[in-house]
Phi, psi and omega in degrees: 000030173260116188258114179310136187282121206265120195303127194284129175317159175278348156299330174282002166308313188290326176309306188285329172296299176305316179291328171290309181295341171275337182278329171286323175266347158301314175266007161276323187284326169302302194295325187294318176294330186277339174284319177284345196270002180281170182186131170073240191293318186289350182287003171267315187304298190285358149287334179269335154318307178287331163297318177303316196298303179304320175302312185283349176280343158301322174288318168311315170285355173258341179250029176066215185276337181294328178286311199302301184307313170308301181311304181278348175284294196287326199292336177290354189240025175274159174261062155317157175303164177233143175267131166279118192244134167057357170083026188243317177204171189259124172242122176291183182291352184286332185281343174270335184301305191302321178287314170296336167295329184280324183296295183315330205267314185293338180283333187272318187295330176287330193273337174276350180093358178270156169276101168300121174217165180222101187277166167084358201248022179280325167306313190298320173297330172287320198298315170309326181277325172307308183316300190301329181288330188285326187293299183318303177309307191315317165289341161275333175222060180272149187290113172321319172312326185257139193284150175257355188248151184287001185288340186259353148171229202282318179288141168197164176269120183207122162338304188298315186282332174289312173298319164319301188287333157304315183293315182299321212276338198271331194276005125340289177324292179296311179314309192276349170296317215271329165290307182296347184265332172291343207295309168311327181248002167227131184288142183301321168316300187286342165303297173324322182284314187302295178296337186265335155314315168281320176305320199288330166307316190282339187282302180315323152313326197282316193300324177317319185300305180313312199292320180283000173209062180303154176170181175296132181279323184308307183310311198281350167302298151345299190261353173072031184265016194277173186291105191267003183286153175311130171261352175314311213275328170289329175320286185310340184279321192276327167289312182299319184312315171321301196304309182315299179305323177257008169224019162278155181273325183293150161286329186289317182274349165267328166307282172351301182303312183312300177313309183276330176293318173313305173303322187283304184300288171349290177312310173311315169302307186278350169274344163055048169252099170325308187312305180302315180316293151317300172296350171280319183283345173275325186276333156313318198269002155265354165277302156345295190292326170273355159293313214225344189067197183308324169305319174309303196292318191285325175296304176315300179298331200274322185306311170318315180285327181290314174303320183292310163325290205286325171250049171317314175302318185283311179309334171286313186316302176316307185305308193294320180272353190241356181257345179260354172278169173295342185309328195288331186289013178267332170308310179309320181282318167321300169308294184312328177287337190283332182278333158295318170331308148331323188266351167194088176308309194284315188234347182098169179278359167104152194277152177054023165247352178315315175306313182284346189274318173329305169329315219239310204258353163317130168286029178231140188304159177309336206268288152334334198269284172328341192250020161122356187260018160282337159302118164303352182060040191192088184297343155291332180287321174298316178282345170291319184299307192274321166229035158062191185297347184264306171298308185300323180306310184281339163320286186308333192281321181285308176316298214297311188309322189287324181285327189301307204296314201285331198270323186299342193276142142306072191288166187254344189217155188287337178289330183284302170337279173320306189312285193307318183295300159289337179301291185283001169269335178276327176291328168287305199301327199281312178302325196280326182292294221279336168310332171252012183198233196240191152089198201062301175233128192294139168212176184290297184303332185268012193036061196307340163326321178289344167273358189291295165346289188257013170318000000 
């Protein structure tokens, strides 16, 4: 899948000017809003984000579409201010960057005489169709026991609300197509390098929260002082650095990979999010399997088991603590989501309608539901409830086709091998984390805009 760089045609100078102008305008707006919103210690982080954004702007100006595409991808990962549209959801820079990347990549590919294509997308296209049918059916067969007005709580029947849910649901398809179109225009090694830089910066920032208030993560969990920054970035860095470590041929790259893996592993451990631990373990297991087969996975499992036995008192303390926390409420939340699904098993209750139905069918009191218990805390159960068996089957087929393509791909270069292992590992890690929380597929109930930066 690696493609040598194509010399830009003379006519592409117009594209560079337009792309640079668009990116400049968006970054100026983002930097301005971030500067105004900054306060206290956050001002230094905002200043760093702005400086990094300016560096991306320079990259875009110097490297043409390649720089423009990399700038969009990396900037979409940054915690920039969100924009509220239509009063239904907050959209980050990623929600605009993905569309801009898709359109610009298609345009540049056509100008260069290439045929842009996106494999494996048919199941997801059908999924969007199922969601649209489910949305229409929700108006025709709405459950009379579920309130339709906004006065009761978080969920309510609103066409704008539902169309926003459908819009969010389509984003993984848009992001995948944008990546497929761009893969013939951007060198994978440069993209990987910049993504790792962004992941490293976000991981360091997450770790800085713990450095300011160090302590045993188990004790910090009891006092509510855990690191609050998004833990997914450190998890993704751990998997990506593992892919680099196991596939790089250069000693210098392996040393860098070890350092990044150590940083990510330590950060994930102090963030103390069990879904991230499980996601990292399974994601790295996939990377190991690609490189060494099942023998490597068995050895990895044996090493983890041996380490767990060595620190058995700590493992017991973690299990005891989490078993007595609100984490166990997720079992009843999952059961509630299945009750909602049972109201329309085939095509679901419709996009963005889970929150409304949870207010009626949740096993928890309404007061708790309105405090966050309207989420299924399992993105696949949310898809099952909102798009039914048809929707979840199509989603699984889409992910399976992507993973099968990665497994069957035989890369011819080190960057391609790293990209193959890293992409598959991160995809699996994101899916595991989302099965115990949110992300992976944006939905209204799970505050889907949080999923957009890594879709």
